[in-house]
mmCIF file of C-alpha atoms in Angstrom:
data_model
loop_
_atom_site.group_PDB
_atom_site.id
_atom_site.type_symbol
_atom_site.label_atom_id
_atom_site.label_comp_id
_atom_site.label_asym_id
_atom_site.label_seq_id
_atom_site.Cartn_x
_atom_site.Cartn_y
_atom_site.Cartn_z
ATOM 1 C CA MET A 1 0.000 0.000 0.000
ATOM 2 C CA GLY A 2 2.761 2.321 0.964
ATOM 3 C CA ASP A 3 4.454 1.419 -2.282
ATOM 4 C CA ASP A 4 1.335 2.409 -4.191
ATOM 5 C CA ARG A 5 0.889 5.764 -2.632
ATOM 6 C CA PHE A 6 4.411 7.019 -3.085
ATOM 7 C CA PRO A 7 4.660 7.011 -6.912
ATOM 8 C CA SER A 8 1.142 8.460 -7.228
ATOM 9 C CA LYS A 9 2.236 11.334 -5.065
ATOM 10 C CA GLN A 10 5.234 11.890 -7.298
ATOM 11 C CA ARG A 11 3.041 12.005 -10.362
ATOM 12 C CA ASP A 12 1.075 14.843 -8.783
ATOM 13 C CA VAL A 13 4.176 17.033 -8.747
ATOM 14 C CA THR A 14 3.632 19.729 -11.341
ATOM 15 C CA ASP A 15 6.252 21.331 -13.492
ATOM 16 C CA GLY A 16 6.032 24.453 -11.340
ATOM 17 C CA ASP A 17 6.747 22.433 -8.207
ATOM 18 C CA ARG A 18 9.702 20.743 -9.847
ATOM 19 C CA LYS A 19 11.093 24.091 -10.832
ATOM 20 C CA ARG A 20 10.740 25.358 -7.295
ATOM 21 C CA LEU A 21 12.451 22.235 -5.932
ATOM 22 C CA ASP A 22 15.323 22.685 -8.353
ATOM 23 C CA ASP A 23 15.506 26.292 -7.325
ATOM 24 C CA LEU A 24 15.636 25.273 -3.655
ATOM 25 C CA ASP A 25 18.366 22.741 -4.424
ATOM 26 C CA GLY A 26 20.372 25.457 -6.070
ATOM 27 C CA ARG A 27 19.919 27.805 -3.160
ATOM 28 C CA LEU A 28 20.836 25.096 -0.660
ATOM 29 C CA ARG A 29 24.004 24.337 -2.576
ATOM 30 C CA GLU A 30 24.759 28.036 -2.693
ATOM 31 C CA ALA A 31 24.275 28.361 1.062
ATOM 32 C CA ARG A 32 26.415 25.320 1.836
ATOM 33 C CA LYS A 33 29.256 26.371 -0.413
ATOM 34 C CA GLY A 34 31.066 28.495 2.170
ATOM 35 C CA SER A 35 30.894 26.126 5.113
ATOM 36 C CA GLU A 36 32.921 22.969 5.479
ATOM 37 C CA PRO A 37 31.052 19.744 6.179
ATOM 38 C CA PRO A 38 30.423 19.397 9.927
ATOM 39 C CA ALA A 39 33.340 17.776 11.686
ATOM 40 C CA ARG A 40 32.838 14.160 12.661
ATOM 41 C CA VAL A 41 35.121 14.469 15.642
ATOM 42 C CA SER A 42 32.865 16.898 17.509
ATOM 43 C CA ASN A 43 32.961 14.743 20.635
ATOM 44 C CA GLN A 44 36.739 14.909 20.637
ATOM 45 C CA ARG A 45 36.531 18.597 19.926
ATOM 46 C CA GLU A 46 34.435 19.052 23.052
ATOM 47 C CA LEU A 47 36.978 17.109 25.071
ATOM 48 C CA GLY A 48 39.661 19.256 23.509
ATOM 49 C CA VAL A 49 37.878 22.424 24.594
ATOM 50 C CA ALA A 50 37.339 21.094 28.117
ATOM 51 C CA TYR A 51 41.018 20.255 28.343
ATOM 52 C CA ARG A 52 41.972 23.625 26.919
ATOM 53 C CA VAL A 53 39.855 25.452 29.487
ATOM 54 C CA MET A 54 41.423 23.445 32.282
ATOM 55 C CA VAL A 55 44.976 24.166 31.132
ATOM 56 C CA GLU A 56 44.112 27.812 30.556
ATOM 57 C CA MET A 57 42.889 28.250 34.163
ATOM 58 C CA PHE A 58 45.849 26.462 35.737
ATOM 59 C CA VAL A 59 48.421 28.217 33.616
ATOM 60 C CA GLY A 60 46.837 31.602 34.324
ATOM 61 C CA VAL A 61 47.420 31.222 38.033
ATOM 62 C CA GLY A 62 50.878 29.767 37.393
ATOM 63 C CA VAL A 63 52.045 32.561 35.129
ATOM 64 C CA GLY A 64 50.551 35.221 37.418
ATOM 65 C CA GLY A 65 52.282 33.661 40.398
ATOM 66 C CA PHE A 66 55.599 33.408 38.589
ATOM 67 C CA LEU A 67 55.436 37.019 37.380
ATOM 68 C CA GLY A 68 54.542 38.191 40.883
ATOM 69 C CA TRP A 69 57.295 36.190 42.513
ATOM 70 C CA TRP A 70 59.841 37.444 39.983
ATOM 71 C CA LEU A 71 58.789 41.086 40.272
ATOM 72 C CA ASP A 72 58.732 40.807 44.075
ATOM 73 C CA ALA A 73 62.273 39.465 44.107
ATOM 74 C CA TRP A 74 63.334 42.245 41.768
ATOM 75 C CA LEU A 75 61.550 45.150 43.455
ATOM 76 C CA GLY A 76 61.686 43.818 47.008
ATOM 77 C CA THR A 77 57.960 44.162 47.535
ATOM 78 C CA ALA A 78 57.200 40.622 48.663
ATOM 79 C CA PRO A 79 54.493 39.458 48.969
ATOM 80 C CA ILE A 80 52.263 42.230 47.605
ATOM 81 C CA LEU A 81 52.798 41.626 43.894
ATOM 82 C CA LEU A 82 52.738 37.860 44.284
ATOM 83 C CA VAL A 83 49.269 37.983 45.813
ATOM 84 C CA THR A 84 47.986 40.610 43.371
ATOM 85 C CA LEU A 85 49.323 38.875 40.301
ATOM 86 C CA ILE A 86 48.032 35.462 41.330
ATOM 87 C CA LEU A 87 44.564 36.995 41.482
ATOM 88 C CA LEU A 88 45.061 38.833 38.199
ATOM 89 C CA GLY A 89 46.493 35.680 36.647
ATOM 90 C CA PHE A 90 43.392 33.810 37.705
ATOM 91 C CA ALA A 91 41.275 36.480 36.029
ATOM 92 C CA ALA A 92 43.418 36.365 32.891
ATOM 93 C CA GLY A 93 43.178 32.572 32.794
ATOM 94 C CA GLY A 94 39.426 32.875 33.138
ATOM 95 C CA LEU A 95 39.389 35.375 30.286
ATOM 96 C CA ASN A 96 41.355 33.005 28.053
ATOM 97 C CA ALA A 97 39.068 30.130 29.038
ATOM 98 C CA TYR A 98 36.035 32.266 28.228
ATOM 99 C CA ARG A 99 37.493 33.109 24.817
ATOM 100 C CA ALA A 100 38.239 29.444 24.144
ATOM 101 C CA ILE A 101 34.628 28.516 24.879
ATOM 102 C CA ARG A 102 33.307 31.426 22.829
ATOM 103 C CA THR A 103 35.434 30.507 19.815
ATOM 104 C CA TYR A 104 34.236 26.941 20.112
ATOM 105 C CA SER A 105 30.542 27.780 20.416
ATOM 106 C CA GLU A 106 30.744 30.199 17.504
ATOM 107 C CA GLY A 107 32.300 27.398 15.461
ATOM 108 C CA VAL A 108 29.503 25.033 16.507
ATOM 109 C CA GLU A 109 26.827 27.541 15.497
ATOM 110 C CA ARG A 110 28.517 28.095 12.160
ATOM 111 C CA ASN A 111 29.254 24.485 11.270
ATOM 112 C CA ASP A 112 26.629 22.278 12.801
ATOM 113 C CA ARG A 113 23.468 23.992 11.667
ATOM 114 C CA PRO A 114 22.908 22.097 8.406
ATOM 115 C CA GLY A 115 21.920 18.558 9.318
ATOM 116 C CA GLY A 116 23.252 18.765 12.872
ATOM 117 C CA MET B 1 62.194 -7.335 33.407
ATOM 118 C CA ALA B 2 63.979 -6.432 36.579
ATOM 119 C CA GLU B 3 66.206 -3.911 34.845
ATOM 120 C CA GLN B 4 63.241 -1.799 33.726
ATOM 121 C CA HIS B 5 62.934 0.717 36.501
ATOM 122 C CA SER B 6 60.343 3.374 36.078
ATOM 123 C CA PRO B 7 57.670 4.484 33.640
ATOM 124 C CA LEU B 8 59.401 7.865 33.570
ATOM 125 C CA GLU B 9 62.684 6.435 32.333
ATOM 126 C CA GLN B 10 61.568 6.932 28.743
ATOM 127 C CA PHE B 11 61.790 10.688 29.202
ATOM 128 C CA GLU B 12 65.404 10.659 30.333
ATOM 129 C CA ILE B 13 67.748 12.861 28.329
ATOM 130 C CA LYS B 14 70.943 11.102 27.286
ATOM 131 C CA ARG B 15 73.953 12.837 25.820
ATOM 132 C CA LEU B 16 74.859 11.089 22.592
ATOM 133 C CA ILE B 17 77.616 13.445 21.438
ATOM 134 C CA PRO B 18 78.855 15.676 24.265
ATOM 135 C CA VAL B 19 79.463 19.220 23.038
ATOM 136 C CA GLU B 20 80.325 22.205 25.149
ATOM 137 C CA ILE B 21 80.427 25.721 23.738
ATOM 138 C CA GLY B 22 81.664 28.453 26.041
ATOM 139 C CA GLY B 23 80.664 26.613 29.194
ATOM 140 C CA ILE B 24 77.183 25.888 27.876
ATOM 141 C CA ASP B 25 76.198 22.260 27.519
ATOM 142 C CA ALA B 26 75.132 21.993 23.879
ATOM 143 C CA SER B 27 75.369 18.218 23.601
ATOM 144 C CA PHE B 28 73.612 16.335 20.874
ATOM 145 C CA THR B 29 71.068 14.402 22.950
ATOM 146 C CA ASN B 30 68.531 11.703 22.196
ATOM 147 C CA SER B 31 65.921 14.462 22.188
ATOM 148 C CA ALA B 32 67.844 16.323 19.494
ATOM 149 C CA LEU B 33 68.315 13.103 17.572
ATOM 150 C CA TRP B 34 64.589 12.420 17.440
ATOM 151 C CA MET B 35 63.836 15.994 16.454
ATOM 152 C CA VAL B 36 66.310 15.694 13.592
ATOM 153 C CA LEU B 37 64.726 12.365 12.668
ATOM 154 C CA ALA B 38 61.252 13.921 12.672
ATOM 155 C CA LEU B 39 62.541 16.662 10.405
ATOM 156 C CA LEU B 40 64.209 14.167 8.073
ATOM 157 C CA VAL B 41 61.244 11.805 7.911
ATOM 158 C CA VAL B 42 58.800 14.627 7.187
ATOM 159 C CA SER B 43 61.052 16.248 4.596
ATOM 160 C CA LEU B 44 61.885 12.998 2.821
ATOM 161 C CA LEU B 45 58.250 11.885 2.872
ATOM 162 C CA MET B 46 57.102 15.166 1.356
ATOM 163 C CA MET B 47 59.839 15.186 -1.266
ATOM 164 C CA ALA B 48 59.275 11.559 -2.206
ATOM 165 C CA ALA B 49 55.534 12.120 -2.329
ATOM 166 C CA MET B 50 55.771 15.096 -4.670
ATOM 167 C CA ARG B 51 58.527 13.711 -6.911
ATOM 168 C CA GLN B 52 56.174 12.410 -9.594
ATOM 169 C CA ARG B 53 53.820 15.402 -9.553
ATOM 170 C CA ALA B 54 51.103 13.313 -11.153
ATOM 171 C CA LEU B 55 47.816 14.918 -12.132
ATOM 172 C CA VAL B 56 46.035 11.966 -10.567
ATOM 173 C CA PRO B 57 47.892 11.489 -7.285
ATOM 174 C CA GLY B 58 49.060 8.151 -6.017
ATOM 175 C CA ARG B 59 48.802 7.096 -2.391
ATOM 176 C CA LEU B 60 51.837 8.972 -1.142
ATOM 177 C CA GLN B 61 51.127 12.075 -3.174
ATOM 178 C CA SER B 62 47.520 12.269 -2.065
ATOM 179 C CA MET B 63 48.722 12.023 1.523
ATOM 180 C CA ALA B 64 50.989 15.015 0.953
ATOM 181 C CA GLU B 65 48.173 16.872 -0.785
ATOM 182 C CA MET B 66 45.786 16.098 2.047
ATOM 183 C CA SER B 67 48.214 17.515 4.608
ATOM 184 C CA TYR B 68 48.596 20.589 2.443
ATOM 185 C CA GLU B 69 44.844 21.011 2.036
ATOM 186 C CA PHE B 70 44.273 20.449 5.743
ATOM 187 C CA VAL B 71 46.675 23.171 6.849
ATOM 188 C CA ALA B 72 45.710 25.521 4.024
ATOM 189 C CA GLY B 73 42.034 25.148 4.951
ATOM 190 C CA MET B 74 42.817 25.794 8.598
ATOM 191 C CA ILE B 75 44.636 29.029 7.706
ATOM 192 C CA ARG B 76 41.916 30.107 5.269
ATOM 193 C CA GLU B 77 39.198 29.593 7.861
ATOM 194 C CA ASN B 78 40.960 31.134 10.827
ATOM 195 C CA VAL B 79 43.129 33.873 9.379
ATOM 196 C CA GLY B 80 41.699 34.518 5.926
ATOM 197 C CA ASP B 81 43.595 35.523 2.820
ATOM 198 C CA GLU B 82 46.208 37.507 4.721
ATOM 199 C CA GLY B 83 47.290 34.257 6.330
ATOM 200 C CA LYS B 84 48.466 32.724 3.063
ATOM 201 C CA LYS B 85 51.986 34.056 3.270
ATOM 202 C CA TYR B 86 52.477 32.419 6.668
ATOM 203 C CA PHE B 87 51.555 29.021 5.253
ATOM 204 C CA PRO B 88 55.134 27.679 4.997
ATOM 205 C CA PHE B 89 55.820 28.304 8.670
ATOM 206 C CA ILE B 90 52.515 26.912 9.906
ATOM 207 C CA PHE B 91 52.757 23.872 7.657
ATOM 208 C CA THR B 92 56.299 23.191 8.890
ATOM 209 C CA LEU B 93 55.160 23.587 12.486
ATOM 210 C CA PHE B 94 52.267 21.168 12.004
ATOM 211 C CA MET B 95 54.306 18.540 10.197
ATOM 212 C CA PHE B 96 57.175 18.770 12.669
ATOM 213 C CA ILE B 97 54.967 18.340 15.725
ATOM 214 C CA LEU B 98 52.992 15.584 14.049
ATOM 215 C CA GLY B 99 56.196 13.856 12.986
ATOM 216 C CA ALA B 100 57.728 14.109 16.444
ATOM 217 C CA ASN B 101 54.506 12.872 18.092
ATOM 218 C CA LEU B 102 54.130 9.930 15.743
ATOM 219 C CA LEU B 103 57.789 8.908 15.825
ATOM 220 C CA GLY B 104 57.412 8.899 19.604
ATOM 221 C CA MET B 105 54.877 6.100 19.235
ATOM 222 C CA ILE B 106 57.564 3.726 17.959
ATOM 223 C CA PRO B 107 58.706 1.458 20.804
ATOM 224 C CA TYR B 108 62.123 2.397 22.249
ATOM 225 C CA SER B 109 61.950 5.793 20.592
ATOM 226 C CA PHE B 110 61.964 9.157 22.310
ATOM 227 C CA THR B 111 59.233 11.805 22.201
ATOM 228 C CA PRO B 112 60.782 15.285 22.115
ATOM 229 C CA THR B 113 57.341 16.896 22.473
ATOM 230 C CA SER B 114 57.002 15.325 25.926
ATOM 231 C CA HIS B 115 59.557 17.818 27.204
ATOM 232 C CA ILE B 116 58.240 21.228 28.108
ATOM 233 C CA ILE B 117 61.383 22.992 27.002
ATOM 234 C CA VAL B 118 60.869 21.738 23.440
ATOM 235 C CA THR B 119 57.202 22.681 23.259
ATOM 236 C CA PHE B 120 57.898 25.967 25.030
ATOM 237 C CA ALA B 121 60.597 26.824 22.504
ATOM 238 C CA LEU B 122 58.108 26.158 19.687
ATOM 239 C CA ALA B 123 55.384 28.181 21.401
ATOM 240 C CA PHE B 124 57.793 30.998 22.177
ATOM 241 C CA VAL B 125 58.838 31.254 18.530
ATOM 242 C CA VAL B 126 55.145 31.502 17.638
ATOM 243 C CA PHE B 127 54.609 34.101 20.373
ATOM 244 C CA ILE B 128 57.544 36.279 19.295
ATOM 245 C CA GLY B 129 56.667 35.895 15.624
ATOM 246 C CA VAL B 130 53.005 36.754 16.118
ATOM 247 C CA THR B 131 53.850 39.780 18.280
ATOM 248 C CA ALA B 132 56.381 40.963 15.695
ATOM 249 C CA ILE B 133 53.804 40.562 12.919
ATOM 250 C CA GLY B 134 51.302 42.524 14.995
ATOM 251 C CA PHE B 135 53.733 45.403 15.485
ATOM 252 C CA ALA B 136 54.910 45.299 11.869
ATOM 253 C CA ARG B 137 51.370 45.502 10.524
ATOM 254 C CA HIS B 138 49.821 47.930 12.985
ATOM 255 C CA GLY B 139 52.735 49.762 14.568
ATOM 256 C CA LEU B 140 51.819 51.248 17.910
ATOM 257 C CA HIS B 141 48.136 50.545 17.267
ATOM 258 C CA PHE B 142 48.965 47.018 18.307
ATOM 259 C CA PHE B 143 48.822 48.200 21.916
ATOM 260 C CA GLY B 144 45.129 48.876 21.317
ATOM 261 C CA PHE B 145 44.797 45.103 21.336
ATOM 262 C CA PHE B 146 45.169 45.213 25.117
ATOM 263 C CA VAL B 147 42.479 47.844 25.619
ATOM 264 C CA PRO B 148 39.054 46.240 25.713
ATOM 265 C CA ALA B 149 36.297 48.286 24.094
ATOM 266 C CA GLY B 150 33.262 49.663 25.916
ATOM 267 C CA VAL B 151 34.625 49.557 29.432
ATOM 268 C CA PRO B 152 34.272 52.226 32.155
ATOM 269 C CA LYS B 153 37.429 54.330 32.499
ATOM 270 C CA ALA B 154 37.891 53.475 36.160
ATOM 271 C CA LEU B 155 38.216 49.771 35.386
ATOM 272 C CA LEU B 156 40.492 50.238 32.388
ATOM 273 C CA PRO B 157 43.912 49.989 34.138
ATOM 274 C CA LEU B 158 42.898 46.744 35.831
ATOM 275 C CA LEU B 159 41.524 45.245 32.624
ATOM 276 C CA VAL B 160 44.577 46.238 30.620
ATOM 277 C CA VAL B 161 46.786 44.417 33.113
ATOM 278 C CA ILE B 162 44.542 41.363 32.872
ATOM 279 C CA GLU B 163 44.660 41.508 29.063
ATOM 280 C CA VAL B 164 48.449 41.763 29.090
ATOM 281 C CA ILE B 165 48.751 38.779 31.438
ATOM 282 C CA SER B 166 46.307 36.792 29.344
ATOM 283 C CA TYR B 167 48.506 37.580 26.344
ATOM 284 C CA LEU B 168 51.630 36.463 28.215
ATOM 285 C CA ILE B 169 49.901 33.241 29.239
ATOM 286 C CA ARG B 170 49.483 32.153 25.622
ATOM 287 C CA PRO B 171 52.910 30.627 24.957
ATOM 288 C CA VAL B 172 52.807 28.855 28.318
ATOM 289 C CA SER B 173 49.360 27.355 27.886
ATOM 290 C CA LEU B 174 50.183 26.427 24.295
ATOM 291 C CA SER B 175 53.285 24.529 25.353
ATOM 292 C CA VAL B 176 51.834 23.028 28.532
ATOM 293 C CA ARG B 177 48.929 21.550 26.591
ATOM 294 C CA LEU B 178 51.111 19.666 24.112
ATOM 295 C CA PHE B 179 53.725 18.597 26.640
ATOM 296 C CA ALA B 180 51.242 17.461 29.313
ATOM 297 C CA ASN B 181 49.317 15.369 26.812
ATOM 298 C CA MET B 182 52.386 13.606 25.512
ATOM 299 C CA LEU B 183 53.875 13.122 28.982
ATOM 300 C CA ALA B 184 50.668 11.773 30.504
ATOM 301 C CA GLY B 185 49.882 9.505 27.562
ATOM 302 C CA HIS B 186 53.314 7.945 27.345
ATOM 303 C CA THR B 187 53.560 7.495 31.105
ATOM 304 C CA MET B 188 50.184 5.782 31.169
ATOM 305 C CA LEU B 189 51.257 3.450 28.354
ATOM 306 C CA LYS B 190 54.364 2.407 30.280
ATOM 307 C CA VAL B 191 52.466 1.988 33.558
ATOM 308 C CA PHE B 192 49.913 -0.334 32.013
ATOM 309 C CA ALA B 193 52.610 -2.180 30.087
ATOM 310 C CA GLY B 194 54.260 -2.726 33.487
ATOM 311 C CA PHE B 195 51.025 -4.277 34.771
ATOM 312 C CA VAL B 196 51.163 -6.817 31.950
ATOM 313 C CA ILE B 197 54.496 -8.122 33.241
ATOM 314 C CA ALA B 198 53.486 -7.871 36.884
ATOM 315 C CA LEU B 199 50.245 -9.848 36.449
ATOM 316 C CA GLY B 200 51.926 -12.548 34.392
ATOM 317 C CA VAL B 201 50.446 -14.974 31.866
ATOM 318 C CA LEU B 202 47.123 -15.372 33.691
ATOM 319 C CA GLY B 203 46.133 -11.851 34.600
ATOM 320 C CA GLY B 204 48.174 -9.892 32.091
ATOM 321 C CA TRP B 205 45.686 -10.053 29.240
ATOM 322 C CA ALA B 206 43.361 -7.320 30.528
ATOM 323 C CA PRO B 207 46.053 -4.636 30.805
ATOM 324 C CA LEU B 208 47.476 -5.838 27.489
ATOM 325 C CA ALA B 209 44.123 -5.183 25.799
ATOM 326 C CA PHE B 210 44.055 -1.823 27.504
ATOM 327 C CA VAL B 211 47.543 -1.002 26.257
ATOM 328 C CA VAL B 212 46.446 -1.816 22.705
ATOM 329 C CA ALA B 213 43.456 0.515 23.034
ATOM 330 C CA LEU B 214 45.618 3.158 24.661
ATOM 331 C CA THR B 215 48.117 2.959 21.798
ATOM 332 C CA GLY B 216 45.306 3.732 19.381
ATOM 333 C CA LEU B 217 44.218 6.635 21.554
ATOM 334 C CA GLU B 218 47.773 7.930 21.723
ATOM 335 C CA ILE B 219 48.059 7.928 17.937
ATOM 336 C CA LEU B 220 44.822 9.913 17.810
ATOM 337 C CA ILE B 221 46.183 12.320 20.414
ATOM 338 C CA ALA B 222 49.390 12.702 18.403
ATOM 339 C CA PHE B 223 47.267 14.027 15.531
ATOM 340 C CA LEU B 224 44.897 15.985 17.756
ATOM 341 C CA GLN B 225 47.610 17.831 19.640
ATOM 342 C CA ALA B 226 49.504 18.713 16.464
ATOM 343 C CA TYR B 227 46.188 20.034 15.151
ATOM 344 C CA VAL B 228 45.415 21.983 18.325
ATOM 345 C CA PHE B 229 48.861 23.556 18.437
ATOM 346 C CA THR B 230 48.545 24.611 14.814
ATOM 347 C CA ILE B 231 44.999 25.922 15.041
ATOM 348 C CA LEU B 232 45.871 28.012 18.103
ATOM 349 C CA THR B 233 48.842 29.406 16.210
ATOM 350 C CA CYS B 234 46.373 30.355 13.472
ATOM 351 C CA LEU B 235 44.054 32.010 15.986
ATOM 352 C CA TYR B 236 46.902 33.997 17.531
ATOM 353 C CA LEU B 237 48.072 34.983 14.075
ATOM 354 C CA ASN B 238 44.528 36.090 13.292
ATOM 355 C CA ASP B 239 44.518 38.283 16.397
ATOM 356 C CA ALA B 240 47.770 39.896 15.325
ATOM 357 C CA VAL B 241 46.677 40.392 11.725
ATOM 358 C CA HIS B 242 43.158 41.644 12.407
ATOM 359 C CA LEU B 243 43.581 43.105 15.885
ATOM 360 C CA HIS B 244 40.515 41.735 17.589
ATOM 361 C CA HIS B 245 39.743 38.918 19.950
#
């Protein structure tokens, strides 16, 4: 029965409809031209982003701490700069992590829309 | 084996040809050897692959073309047309890291990218290069990169300091990511391989299966980390070329 109905439906398609479908095909192709096919490794990409965020946060504190320690030793202001720069390093790491996530989510919005 | 000591032994630096220049130890080590090998393997592979220059590529040539397309596409997407002239450097960077990572998967070999000084040197070259490109293209306007837009004046000094630190973090996070991945992966491989011996013929099969799976994962990570290092280089280059986050 299902086999019967399908071809009959196709016969009902008028020339105008076919033209519109062809037109749509063309427009779809046009729209897809710029974007690469969605990456198959999106799960790994997510893991990659998670890992990147983690490293970014740790390294922020580390670099801030190192800069503070170094400047303190140089200027003799221990421990003021160490404490300040650890906090600022944490903020900077957070900023980098935020940018990593933003870049990733922009990429997801751009790539994964057609077909998911 | 009783003589195998520690899973960290694989990372030991050995002097192969001791060299000392002006009191500085510049010995040719196993790390240097495997970096040279990575360079040689990549160069020879590329040259052999492109020797025939066939219109319809063979296996080797299509591999070389795929690597080219992959990196070129990455630059096109992340930097745009201005990125084209930096292609040779970025392609070299990608192939070198990939080569070093993959050669490290050969048993008894050495993985130079599992040492932070190697990855930091690579990241630092990228950092210096990108900063120089930023200054060359924009002059003193490059400092505007550190001034976030649409921020109250009172907060500006604080935010500029944070931006500068977040810029300084880049080479460190870039190198830590690659090095930590390689170090952790290779250590884990050796630890589980140790379990195979320790558990003997009866119990050793489970860790052996795990080591096989882990080897596959490590090969994937070798690709993934080379890719991540390269794509972040592209993003940093994009920041320097276009001056926005």
